[in-house]
Coordinates of C-alpha atoms and ligand atoms in Angstrom, one line a residue:
Chain A
M1392 CA 0.0 0.2 0.1
T1393 CA 2.9 2.4 0.7
N1394 CA 4.5 1.4 -2.3
N1395 CA 1.3 2.3 -4.4
A1396 CA 0.9 5.5 -2.7
T1397 CA 4.5 6.5 -3.6
H1398 CA 3.7 5.5 -7.2
L1399 CA 0.6 7.7 -7.2
K1400 CA 2.3 10.8 -5.9
H1401 CA 5.0 10.6 -8.4
G1402 CA 2.3 9.9 -11.3
R1403 CA 0.5 13.0 -10.0
R1404 CA 3.8 15.3 -9.8
D1405 CA 4.9 13.9 -13.3
F1406 CA 1.7 14.8 -14.6
L1407 CA 0.9 18.3 -13.7
K1408 CA 4.7 19.0 -14.7
G1409 CA 4.1 17.2 -18.1
L1410 CA 1.2 19.5 -18.8
G1411 CA 2.4 22.8 -17.6
A1412 CA 6.3 22.8 -17.7
A1413 CA 8.5 22.3 -20.7
S1414 CA 9.2 18.9 -21.8
A1415 CA 13.1 18.9 -20.5
A1416 CA 11.7 19.3 -17.1
V1417 CA 9.6 16.2 -17.6
V1418 CA 12.8 14.4 -18.5
G1419 CA 14.8 15.4 -15.4
A1420 CA 12.0 14.5 -13.0
T1421 CA 11.2 11.1 -14.3
T1422 CA 14.5 9.6 -15.7
L1423 CA 15.2 6.3 -14.1
P1424 CA 18.3 4.5 -14.6
G1425 CA 18.0 2.4 -17.8
K1426 CA 15.1 4.5 -19.2
A1427 CA 15.3 6.1 -22.4
L1428 CA 15.9 9.7 -22.1
A1429 CA 14.6 10.6 -25.6
T1430 CA 11.1 9.5 -25.3
A1431 CA 9.6 12.8 -23.9
T1432 CA 10.5 15.1 -26.1
D1433 CA 9.4 13.3 -29.6
R1434 CA 6.5 11.4 -28.4
K1435 CA 2.7 12.4 -28.3
P1436 CA 1.1 11.8 -25.2
R1437 CA -2.0 9.1 -25.1
Y1438 CA -4.0 9.8 -22.3
G1439 CA -5.6 7.1 -19.9
M1440 CA -7.3 6.6 -16.8
L1441 CA -6.7 3.6 -14.4
I1442 CA -9.3 3.5 -11.8
D1443 CA -8.6 0.9 -8.8
T1444 CA -11.9 -0.5 -7.5
R1445 CA -10.5 -1.6 -4.3
K1446 CA -10.1 1.8 -3.0
C1447 CA -13.4 3.1 -4.7
V1448 CA -16.0 3.6 -1.6
G1449 CA -18.8 4.5 -3.8
C1450 CA -19.0 8.1 -2.7
H1451 CA -19.9 9.6 -6.1
A1452 CA -17.6 12.6 -5.3
C1453 CA -16.5 11.9 -9.0
S1454 CA -20.3 11.8 -10.3
V1455 CA -20.7 15.0 -8.8
S1456 CA -17.7 17.1 -9.6
C1457 CA -17.8 16.2 -13.2
R1458 CA -21.7 17.3 -13.2
S1459 CA -20.6 20.6 -11.9
E1460 CA -17.5 21.1 -13.7
N1461 CA -19.0 20.1 -17.2
N1462 CA -22.5 21.4 -16.7
V1463 CA -23.9 18.1 -17.3
P1464 CA -27.9 18.1 -17.5
M1465 CA -29.6 16.6 -14.9
G1466 CA -30.7 13.0 -15.6
K1467 CA -27.5 12.7 -18.0
H1468 CA -24.2 11.1 -16.8
R1469 CA -20.6 11.6 -18.0
S1470 CA -19.4 10.1 -15.0
W1471 CA -21.3 7.5 -12.9
V1472 CA -20.9 4.3 -10.5
E1473 CA -22.3 1.2 -10.4
Y1474 CA -22.9 -1.2 -7.2
I1475 CA -22.5 -5.0 -7.8
E1476 CA -24.0 -6.7 -4.6
K1477 CA -23.4 -10.3 -4.1
G1478 CA -24.0 -13.2 -2.0
T1479 CA -26.0 -13.9 1.3
F1480 CA -25.0 -12.9 4.9
P1481 CA -22.7 -13.4 6.1
D1482 CA -20.5 -14.2 2.6
V1483 CA -21.3 -11.3 0.9
S1484 CA -19.3 -8.5 -1.2
L1485 CA -20.3 -4.8 -2.5
N1486 CA -18.2 -3.7 -5.2
F1487 CA -18.1 -0.1 -6.9
L1488 CA -17.8 0.2 -10.7
P1489 CA -16.9 3.8 -11.2
R1490 CA -17.7 4.3 -15.1
L1491 CA -16.8 7.1 -17.8
C1492 CA -16.1 7.0 -21.6
N1493 CA -13.3 4.6 -22.2
Q1494 CA -11.4 7.1 -24.8
C1495 CA -11.1 3.8 -26.9
S1496 CA -8.5 3.5 -29.6
E1497 CA -10.6 2.0 -32.0
P1498 CA -14.0 3.6 -31.1
Q1499 CA -17.1 2.7 -33.3
C1500 CA -18.7 5.8 -32.1
V1501 CA -16.3 7.6 -34.1
S1502 CA -16.5 5.5 -37.4
V1503 CA -20.4 5.7 -37.5
C1504 CA -20.7 9.3 -37.2
P1505 CA -22.2 10.6 -40.7
A1506 CA -21.2 14.1 -39.9
N1507 CA -17.7 13.7 -38.9
A1508 CA -18.7 15.4 -35.8
T1509 CA -16.8 13.2 -33.2
H1510 CA -12.9 12.2 -33.8
I1511 CA -10.0 10.9 -31.8
R1512 CA -7.5 13.7 -30.9
D1513 CA -3.8 13.3 -31.2
D1514 CA -3.4 12.5 -27.7
G1515 CA -6.1 9.9 -27.8
I1516 CA -9.2 11.7 -26.6
V1517 CA -12.4 11.3 -28.2
V1518 CA -14.2 14.4 -28.4
I1519 CA -17.4 15.8 -29.9
D1520 CA -18.1 19.0 -31.7
P1521 CA -21.3 20.1 -30.7
D1522 CA -21.7 22.6 -33.5
T1523 CA -21.2 19.8 -36.1
C1524 CA -22.9 17.3 -34.5
I1525 CA -26.8 16.8 -35.8
G1526 CA -27.9 14.6 -33.1
C1527 CA -28.7 11.5 -35.0
K1528 CA -27.7 9.6 -31.9
Y1529 CA -26.1 6.5 -34.1
C1530 CA -22.8 7.1 -31.9
I1531 CA -25.0 6.2 -29.1
Q1532 CA -26.2 3.1 -30.4
A1533 CA -22.6 2.2 -31.4
C1534 CA -20.7 2.7 -27.9
P1535 CA -20.8 -0.7 -26.2
Y1536 CA -20.5 1.4 -22.7
D1537 CA -23.3 3.5 -22.9
A1538 CA -20.8 6.4 -22.4
R1539 CA -23.0 8.8 -24.7
F1540 CA -26.1 10.6 -24.1
L1541 CA -27.8 13.4 -26.2
N1542 CA -27.7 16.9 -24.7
P1543 CA -31.2 18.2 -24.6
E1544 CA -29.6 21.9 -24.3
T1545 CA -26.9 21.8 -27.4
G1546 CA -28.9 18.9 -29.1
A1547 CA -25.6 17.4 -29.6
A1548 CA -24.0 13.9 -28.5
D1549 CA -22.2 14.4 -25.3
K1550 CA -19.9 12.3 -23.0
C1551 CA -16.6 12.4 -21.2
D1552 CA -13.8 14.2 -22.9
F1553 CA -11.2 13.8 -20.1
C1554 CA -11.8 17.4 -18.9
V1555 CA -10.2 18.6 -22.0
D1556 CA -10.4 22.2 -20.9
R1557 CA -9.1 21.5 -17.5
L1558 CA -6.0 19.8 -19.2
A1559 CA -5.4 22.8 -21.5
Q1560 CA -4.9 24.5 -18.1
G1561 CA -2.7 22.1 -16.7
M1562 CA -5.2 20.6 -14.3
E1563 CA -6.3 17.2 -13.9
P1564 CA -9.9 16.0 -14.7
A1565 CA -12.3 16.8 -12.1
C1566 CA -13.1 13.7 -11.2
V1567 CA -9.6 12.4 -10.5
A1568 CA -9.0 15.9 -8.7
S1569 CA -12.0 15.0 -6.4
C1570 CA -11.5 11.4 -5.3
F1571 CA -10.6 11.5 -1.9
N1572 CA -8.9 8.0 -1.8
K1573 CA -7.2 8.4 -5.0
A1574 CA -8.9 5.6 -6.7
R1575 CA -8.6 7.2 -10.0
I1576 CA -5.2 7.7 -11.6
F1577 CA -4.8 9.9 -14.9
G1578 CA -1.9 10.2 -17.2
D1579 CA 0.3 9.6 -20.0
L1580 CA 0.1 5.9 -21.5
N1581 CA 2.6 6.6 -23.9
D1582 CA 5.3 7.5 -21.2
P1583 CA 6.6 4.3 -19.6
D1584 CA 7.6 6.6 -16.5
S1585 CA 4.2 8.4 -15.6
G1586 CA 2.4 7.0 -12.6
I1587 CA -0.3 5.5 -14.5
S1588 CA 2.0 3.5 -16.7
R1589 CA 3.8 2.3 -13.7
M1590 CA 0.9 1.0 -11.8
I1591 CA -0.7 -0.8 -15.2
A1592 CA 2.7 -2.7 -15.4
S1593 CA 2.7 -3.5 -11.8
N1594 CA -0.7 -4.6 -11.5
A1595 CA -3.2 -7.0 -13.1
V1596 CA -5.6 -4.5 -14.8
S1597 CA -8.3 -5.2 -17.1
V1598 CA -10.9 -3.3 -19.6
L1599 CA -14.6 -3.4 -19.8
R1600 CA -15.7 -5.6 -22.7
P1601 CA -12.7 -6.2 -24.4
E1602 CA -14.5 -8.3 -26.9
M1603 CA -16.2 -5.5 -28.6
G1604 CA -12.8 -4.7 -30.1
T1605 CA -12.6 -0.8 -29.0
K1606 CA -9.5 -1.2 -27.4
P1607 CA -10.2 1.0 -24.1
N1608 CA -7.8 3.5 -22.4
V1609 CA -9.5 3.3 -19.0
F1610 CA -8.3 0.5 -17.2
Y1611 CA -9.4 -1.2 -13.7
I1612 CA -8.1 -3.0 -11.1
G1613 CA -10.1 -5.7 -9.3
I1614 CA -13.8 -5.4 -11.1
D1615 CA -16.2 -7.9 -10.1
Y1616 CA -17.6 -8.8 -13.6
A1617 CA -21.0 -10.4 -12.1
D1618 CA -23.9 -9.1 -13.9
E1619 CA -27.7 -10.1 -14.1
H1620 CA -26.8 -12.9 -16.6
D1621 CA -24.7 -14.5 -14.2
I1622 CA -27.8 -14.7 -11.7
R1623 CA -28.6 -17.9 -13.6
F1624 CA -25.5 -19.5 -13.2
Q1625 CA -23.7 -18.6 -10.1
K1626 CA -26.4 -19.7 -7.4
Q1627 CA -26.4 -16.6 -5.3
Y1628 CA -27.8 -13.3 -5.1
I1629 CA -26.5 -10.6 -7.3
R1630 CA -27.9 -7.2 -7.8
V1631 CA -26.5 -4.7 -9.8
T1632 CA -27.4 -1.1 -9.6
T1633 CA -26.4 1.6 -11.8
H1634 CA -26.7 5.4 -11.0
R1635 CA -27.0 6.0 -14.9
D1636 CA -30.8 6.6 -15.0
G1637 CA -33.1 6.1 -17.9
N1638 CA -31.2 3.3 -20.2
A1639 CA -31.3 -0.3 -19.6
R1640 CA -28.0 -1.3 -18.0
R1641 CA -25.4 -2.0 -20.6
Chain B
M1247 CA -39.9 0.9 -18.7
H1248 CA -36.8 1.6 -21.0
E1249 CA -35.5 5.1 -22.4
L1250 CA -35.3 4.4 -26.1
T1251 CA -32.5 6.2 -28.0
W1252 CA -34.4 5.6 -31.2
G1253 CA -37.9 5.7 -30.9
L1254 CA -41.2 5.4 -32.9
P1255 CA -40.3 8.1 -35.6
V1256 CA -36.9 5.7 -36.5
V1257 CA -39.5 2.8 -36.5
A1258 CA -41.6 4.4 -38.9
Y1259 CA -39.0 5.8 -40.9
L1260 CA -37.5 2.4 -41.4
F1261 CA -40.7 0.9 -42.4
M1262 CA -41.8 3.7 -44.6
A1263 CA -38.3 4.0 -46.5
G1264 CA -38.7 0.4 -47.1
L1265 CA -42.1 0.6 -48.4
G1266 CA -41.3 3.2 -51.0
A1267 CA -37.8 1.6 -52.1
G1268 CA -40.0 -1.6 -52.4
A1269 CA -43.0 0.0 -54.5
L1270 CA -40.1 1.6 -56.8
T1271 CA -38.3 -1.4 -57.2
T1272 CA -41.4 -3.3 -58.3
S1273 CA -43.0 -0.7 -60.3
A1274 CA -39.6 -0.2 -62.2
S1275 CA -39.3 -4.1 -62.6
V1276 CA -42.7 -4.8 -64.1
L1277 CA -42.2 -1.8 -66.3
L1278 CA -39.3 -2.8 -67.7
R1279 CA -40.2 -6.5 -68.0
G1280 CA -43.6 -5.4 -69.5
G1281 CA -41.2 -4.2 -72.8
P1282 CA -42.8 -1.8 -75.3
S1283 CA -46.3 -3.3 -75.1
G1284 CA -47.0 -1.9 -71.9
K1285 CA -48.3 -5.0 -69.8
Y1286 CA -48.4 -3.9 -66.2
F1287 CA -48.4 -0.5 -67.4
D1288 CA -50.9 0.1 -64.6
V1289 CA -49.0 -1.4 -62.0
A1290 CA -46.0 0.5 -62.7
R1291 CA -47.9 3.4 -62.5
Y1292 CA -49.4 2.8 -59.1
G1293 CA -45.8 2.0 -57.7
A1294 CA -44.5 5.1 -59.3
F1295 CA -47.2 7.5 -57.5
I1296 CA -46.8 5.6 -54.2
A1297 CA -42.8 5.3 -53.9
P1298 CA -41.8 9.0 -53.1
I1299 CA -44.3 9.6 -50.6
P1300 CA -43.4 7.3 -47.6
V1301 CA -40.0 8.0 -48.3
A1302 CA -40.4 11.6 -48.2
L1303 CA -42.4 11.3 -45.0
G1304 CA -40.4 9.0 -43.3
S1305 CA -37.2 11.3 -43.7
A1306 CA -39.0 14.3 -42.4
L1307 CA -39.7 12.2 -39.6
L1308 CA -36.1 11.5 -39.0
V1309 CA -35.2 15.0 -39.4
L1310 CA -37.7 15.7 -36.8
E1311 CA -36.2 13.4 -34.5
L1312 CA -32.7 14.7 -34.7
G1313 CA -31.4 16.0 -31.4
S1314 CA -30.2 19.0 -33.1
F1315 CA -33.5 19.9 -34.8
Q1316 CA -35.2 19.4 -31.4
A1317 CA -33.0 22.1 -29.9
G1318 CA -33.8 24.6 -32.4
H1319 CA -30.9 23.9 -34.8
W1320 CA -33.3 23.4 -37.8
F1321 CA -31.1 23.4 -40.4
R1322 CA -28.0 21.7 -39.0
F1323 CA -28.9 18.1 -40.5
L1324 CA -27.4 19.9 -43.8
N1325 CA -24.3 18.9 -42.1
L1326 CA -24.8 15.7 -43.4
Y1327 CA -24.4 16.8 -46.9
K1328 CA -20.8 17.9 -46.2
V1329 CA -19.6 14.6 -45.4
I1330 CA -19.5 11.2 -47.4
N1331 CA -17.7 8.5 -45.4
L1332 CA -18.3 5.0 -44.4
S1333 CA -20.8 5.3 -42.0
P1334 CA -24.0 3.5 -43.1
M1335 CA -26.0 6.6 -42.0
S1336 CA -23.6 8.6 -44.3
L1337 CA -24.1 6.3 -47.2
G1338 CA -27.6 5.8 -46.4
T1339 CA -28.1 9.9 -46.7
W1340 CA -26.7 9.9 -50.1
L1341 CA -28.4 6.9 -51.2
L1342 CA -32.0 8.1 -50.0
T1343 CA -31.4 11.8 -51.7
A1344 CA -30.6 10.2 -55.0
F1345 CA -33.7 7.8 -54.5
L1346 CA -35.9 10.6 -53.7
M1347 CA -34.8 12.5 -56.8
V1348 CA -35.1 9.6 -59.0
S1349 CA -38.3 8.7 -57.8
V1350 CA -39.9 12.2 -58.1
V1351 CA -38.5 12.1 -61.5
Y1352 CA -39.9 8.8 -62.3
A1353 CA -43.5 9.6 -60.8
Y1354 CA -43.2 12.8 -63.0
T1355 CA -43.4 10.6 -66.3
F1356 CA -46.6 9.2 -65.4
L1357 CA -47.9 12.4 -64.4
S1358 CA -49.9 13.4 -67.7
R1359 CA -53.9 13.2 -68.4
N1360 CA -53.4 9.8 -70.4
P1361 CA -49.9 8.3 -69.8
L1362 CA -49.1 5.6 -72.1
P1363 CA -46.2 3.2 -72.9
G1364 CA -44.3 4.6 -75.5
D1365 CA -45.6 8.3 -75.2
T1366 CA -43.1 11.4 -75.2
R1367 CA -41.8 10.8 -71.8
D1368 CA -41.1 7.1 -72.1
M1369 CA -37.6 7.7 -72.5
L1370 CA -37.1 9.1 -69.2
R1371 CA -39.2 7.1 -67.6
R1372 CA -37.4 3.8 -68.6
L1373 CA -34.0 5.7 -67.8
S1374 CA -35.4 6.6 -64.3
A1375 CA -36.5 2.7 -64.0
W1376 CA -33.3 1.8 -64.7
V1377 CA -31.5 4.1 -62.2
G1378 CA -34.7 3.5 -59.8
I1379 CA -34.0 -0.4 -59.2
P1380 CA -30.5 -0.2 -57.7
L1381 CA -31.3 2.7 -55.6
G1382 CA -34.6 1.1 -54.2
I1383 CA -32.5 -1.9 -53.3
G1384 CA -29.9 0.1 -51.9
V1385 CA -32.0 2.1 -49.8
A1386 CA -33.8 -1.2 -48.5
V1387 CA -30.6 -3.0 -47.8
Y1388 CA -29.1 -0.2 -46.0
T1389 CA -31.9 0.3 -43.5
G1390 CA -30.6 -3.1 -42.3
V1391 CA -27.1 -2.4 -42.5
L1392 CA -27.7 0.8 -40.5
L1393 CA -28.8 -1.6 -37.5
G1394 CA -26.7 -4.5 -38.3
A1395 CA -23.2 -2.8 -38.1
L1396 CA -23.3 -2.3 -34.4
P1397 CA -21.6 -5.2 -32.2
S1398 CA -22.8 -2.8 -29.3
R1399 CA -26.2 -4.1 -30.3
P1400 CA -26.0 -7.9 -30.2
F1401 CA -29.6 -8.2 -31.6
W1402 CA -28.9 -6.2 -34.5
N1403 CA -25.6 -7.5 -35.3
S1404 CA -26.4 -10.2 -37.7
P1405 CA -25.6 -10.0 -41.6
V1406 CA -29.1 -11.7 -42.1
L1407 CA -31.0 -8.6 -40.9
A1408 CA -30.3 -6.6 -43.9
M1409 CA -31.5 -9.4 -46.2
L1410 CA -34.8 -9.5 -44.1
F1411 CA -35.3 -5.8 -44.4
L1412 CA -34.8 -6.0 -48.1
L1413 CA -37.3 -8.8 -48.8
S1414 CA -39.9 -7.2 -46.2
S1415 CA -39.3 -3.9 -48.0
I1416 CA -40.3 -5.4 -51.6
S1417 CA -43.0 -7.2 -50.1
T1418 CA -44.7 -4.3 -48.5
G1419 CA -43.9 -2.3 -51.7
I1420 CA -45.9 -4.9 -53.5
A1421 CA -48.7 -5.1 -50.7
A1422 CA -49.1 -1.1 -51.3
I1423 CA -49.6 -1.5 -54.9
I1424 CA -52.0 -4.4 -54.4
L1425 CA -53.7 -2.3 -51.9
V1426 CA -54.1 0.9 -53.9
R1427 CA -54.8 -1.2 -56.8
A1428 CA -58.0 -2.8 -55.0
L1429 CA -59.2 0.7 -53.5
L1430 CA -59.1 2.2 -57.0
K1431 CA -60.6 -0.7 -58.7
R1432 CA -63.5 0.6 -61.3
K1433 CA -66.7 -1.0 -60.3
V1434 CA -67.8 -1.5 -63.8
Q1435 CA -65.0 -3.3 -66.1
S1436 CA -65.1 -4.5 -69.6
D1437 CA -63.9 -8.0 -69.9
T1438 CA -60.6 -6.9 -71.3
Q1439 CA -60.2 -5.0 -68.4
T1440 CA -61.1 -7.8 -66.0
H1441 CA -58.8 -10.2 -67.7
N1442 CA -56.1 -7.8 -67.3
Y1443 CA -56.7 -6.8 -63.9
N1444 CA -56.8 -10.5 -62.7
E1445 CA -53.7 -11.3 -64.7
T1446 CA -51.6 -8.5 -63.2
G1447 CA -53.1 -9.5 -59.7
F1448 CA -51.8 -13.2 -60.3
L1449 CA -48.5 -11.6 -61.0
L1450 CA -48.3 -9.3 -57.8
S1451 CA -49.9 -12.2 -55.6
A1452 CA -47.7 -14.8 -56.8
T1453 CA -44.4 -12.8 -56.3
D1454 CA -45.6 -11.5 -53.0
T1455 CA -46.0 -15.2 -51.9
L1456 CA -42.5 -16.3 -52.9
L1457 CA -41.1 -13.1 -51.2
I1458 CA -43.1 -13.7 -48.2
G1459 CA -41.7 -17.5 -48.2
L1460 CA -38.0 -16.2 -48.6
E1461 CA -38.6 -13.3 -45.8
L1462 CA -39.8 -16.7 -43.4
L1463 CA -36.8 -18.2 -44.4
A1464 CA -34.6 -15.1 -43.6
L1465 CA -36.4 -14.8 -40.5
F1466 CA -35.8 -18.3 -39.7
L1467 CA -32.1 -17.8 -40.1
F1468 CA -31.8 -14.7 -38.3
V1469 CA -33.7 -16.2 -35.2
M1470 CA -31.6 -19.8 -35.5
Y1471 CA -28.3 -17.9 -35.9
A1472 CA -28.8 -16.3 -32.8
H1473 CA -30.3 -18.9 -30.9
L1474 CA -27.9 -21.8 -31.7
T1475 CA -24.9 -19.6 -30.8
I1476 CA -23.9 -18.8 -27.2
G1477 CA -23.2 -15.6 -25.8
N1478 CA -24.3 -12.1 -26.8
A1479 CA -26.4 -12.9 -29.5
K1480 CA -28.4 -15.9 -28.0
A1481 CA -28.8 -13.6 -24.6
A1482 CA -30.1 -11.0 -26.9
I1483 CA -32.6 -13.0 -29.1
A1484 CA -34.1 -14.2 -26.0
V1485 CA -36.1 -11.4 -25.9
I1486 CA -38.2 -12.6 -28.9
M1487 CA -38.3 -16.3 -27.8
V1488 CA -40.7 -17.8 -25.6
G1489 CA -41.0 -16.0 -22.4
G1490 CA -39.4 -13.1 -24.0
E1491 CA -40.6 -9.3 -23.2
L1492 CA -41.4 -9.1 -26.9
S1493 CA -42.1 -12.4 -27.7
T1494 CA -46.0 -11.9 -28.5
L1495 CA -45.3 -9.0 -30.4
F1496 CA -43.1 -10.7 -32.4
W1497 CA -44.8 -14.3 -33.0
L1498 CA -48.1 -13.1 -33.1
W1499 CA -48.1 -9.6 -35.3
V1500 CA -44.6 -10.2 -37.3
V1501 CA -44.8 -13.9 -38.0
V1502 CA -48.6 -15.1 -37.8
I1503 CA -50.4 -12.3 -39.1
G1504 CA -47.8 -10.2 -41.1
L1505 CA -46.5 -13.5 -42.9
L1506 CA -48.2 -16.6 -42.3
V1507 CA -51.8 -15.7 -42.8
P1508 CA -51.1 -13.4 -45.8
A1509 CA -49.0 -16.3 -47.5
L1510 CA -51.5 -19.0 -46.9
I1511 CA -54.4 -16.9 -48.3
E1512 CA -52.2 -15.9 -51.2
L1513 CA -51.3 -19.5 -51.9
A1514 CA -54.8 -20.6 -51.9
L1515 CA -55.4 -17.9 -54.5
I1516 CA -52.5 -18.8 -56.8
V1517 CA -52.4 -22.4 -56.6
P1518 CA -55.3 -23.4 -58.5
R1519 CA -53.9 -21.3 -61.4
I1520 CA -50.7 -22.7 -61.2
V1521 CA -51.5 -26.3 -60.8
Y1522 CA -54.8 -26.5 -62.8
Q1523 CA -54.4 -23.3 -64.9
K1524 CA -57.6 -21.9 -63.9
A1525 CA -58.1 -18.2 -64.2
F1526 CA -57.0 -16.4 -61.4
Y1527 CA -59.6 -14.5 -59.3
S1528 CA -59.5 -12.7 -55.9
H1529 CA -62.1 -11.0 -53.9
R1530 CA -61.9 -7.2 -53.7
A1531 CA -62.1 -7.9 -49.9
V1532 CA -59.2 -10.3 -49.9
D1533 CA -57.1 -7.8 -52.1
I1534 CA -57.6 -5.3 -49.4
L1535 CA -57.1 -7.5 -46.0
V1536 CA -54.1 -9.4 -47.5
P1537 CA -51.8 -6.3 -48.0
V1538 CA -53.1 -4.7 -44.8
S1539 CA -51.8 -7.6 -43.0
V1540 CA -48.5 -7.8 -44.8
L1541 CA -48.0 -4.1 -44.1
I1542 CA -49.0 -4.4 -40.4
G1543 CA -46.3 -7.2 -40.3
G1544 CA -43.9 -5.1 -42.1
F1545 CA -44.3 -2.1 -39.6
M1546 CA -44.3 -4.6 -36.5
L1547 CA -41.0 -6.4 -37.8
R1548 CA -39.4 -3.0 -37.7
Y1549 CA -40.9 -2.1 -34.5
V1550 CA -39.9 -5.4 -32.5
V1551 CA -36.3 -5.2 -34.1
V1552 CA -35.7 -1.6 -33.3
I1553 CA -37.0 -2.1 -29.6
A1554 CA -35.0 -5.4 -28.9
G1555 CA -32.1 -4.1 -29.9
Q1556 CA -32.1 -1.0 -27.4
I1557 CA -33.3 -3.3 -24.5
T1558 CA -30.8 -5.9 -24.8
Y1559 CA -27.4 -5.5 -24.6
P1560 CA -23.8 -7.3 -24.5
I1561 CA -23.3 -10.0 -21.6
G1562 CA -20.8 -8.9 -18.7
L1563 CA -19.6 -5.4 -17.6
Ligands
SF4_1457 S1 -16.5 4.4 -24.3 FE1 -17.9 4.6 -26.0 S2 -18.0 6.6 -26.5 FE2 -16.0 6.5 -25.6 S3 -14.5 6.2 -26.9 FE3 -15.4 4.1 -26.3 S4 -16.9 3.6 -27.9 FE4 -16.7 5.9 -27.7
SF4_1458 S1 -25.1 12.0 -32.6 FE1 -23.5 13.6 -33.2 S2 -21.6 12.8 -33.0 FE2 -23.1 10.9 -32.8 S3 -23.0 10.0 -35.0 FE3 -24.7 11.7 -34.9 S4 -23.8 13.4 -35.5 FE4 -22.1 12.3 -35.1
SF4_1459 S1 -12.5 12.9 -16.9 FE1 -13.9 14.9 -16.5 S2 -15.7 14.5 -18.1 FE2 -14.6 12.5 -17.7 S3 -15.7 11.5 -16.0 FE3 -14.0 12.7 -15.2 S4 -14.7 14.9 -14.8 FE4 -16.2 13.7 -16.0

């Protein structure tokens, strides 16, 4: 645990420097014996997130801060938390699964857009241009993670964009900054020395629905994958609650 | 209750676009097949007038359903025309636009006081018929590809879906022609008129029966392909199998009312003609009820598919 905490602090510092200061400073701060020096100057960042569900207590600080940061209309969600309850007393478990757009490397939400209103930026973040989007909702159908919604105010598709406006100011995403237990780590996946890369290298991580082929860039530690379909096969009580209202849970 | 991303306007659009595309394809085919003699010219005319109307109405519904339109950006949908990409929706938009133009031109060639085969607009009529057939098939197929292309929606994600929609489109197109023909049938007919009417009726009913047969086959493949798999497809198809949320809608309205009943009635009408060479005759009430039931089935097929795709999802988190 102490080990993890150091990594986290380290990653956070790297990240802030990487955004704010000159890249030379990053090289200086992150150089470790045996690691290549050249990478920091010529590589592009690829942003990703790692969520350590063992540390998540389901407090919804992320959901709330995301809503206020990004003006998410009521009833719609860029960030939400799912609860997975299992078992009968005393053999029970309760797991939390914070959710957001996975900023996939091969997102079908992008390839189905008939207006080219949504695209992957050079840093890997999938964004939507609300002035181009016609609101056809095809991308909402195409996302296997239910990460998108139609924003009734703009009439455009909307979703988590890793808080690009905050990133441009050198700040972390709102949900990351507000997580009191540091369950969310944000950073550059292309930098092997970033906190997130080191956590991913040293832990068993997984992504949601890898079989969809979207190549998510949001990683998780310690997910319980049980869902309603498992109720029929695992002979125990399972209840999944989503705080993404409206849609059928998917 | 589930909140649906695509609701009734999309269901109606898929049905209407298919119907119009089917009507044009049928009309253009019989026109070209009838040759210069103008056999089946009346059927071609009905189909030509029917085709653009549902397609235009359906497209309008679709624009009204757009988020941008509902948020007051009324002309933002024109962004569709700034782009051609491989999105099924982009391809569909262009196909649909071309289809609408051609179908209006085609209808125009029939729009004189006394349109006749070989009249002054004959060239244009044949030309637009030649172009209209592939466009009609394209529009019908694309409505299925639009849904079928998404792994995130396991119920839709089947290559059979586009085929199913194509067959249903042509069948509903023919049904619409039969219906309009029966409604506009003259009370008093000469013997030749009656003869022609019945002969054309035979052609339409026989074709429709064949199409419904193929549609049943496609539907069987669609259901079995998913049901015999394991995983996402099987879990999703359960929604229309016995005990599923939509099973009554599907089996009663789509299969029985939309396919089996009309197929059996039409079969009973055409078999005497095929087997015993008897003259084809169908009562006007039958000519009205059968297509109505085919049309209901076509609509319910789109309804069940669109809803089922959105209330099912991949297994696992
Ligand atoms: S999670 Fe969904 S919306 Fe986000 S990039 Fe992936 S496919 Fe697109
Ligand atoms: S809703 Fe907007 S972003 Fe999504 S596919 Fe349609 S035009 Fe593209
Ligand atoms: S990164 Fe920003 S937009 Fe995305 S879930 Fe977190 S707070 Fe919301």
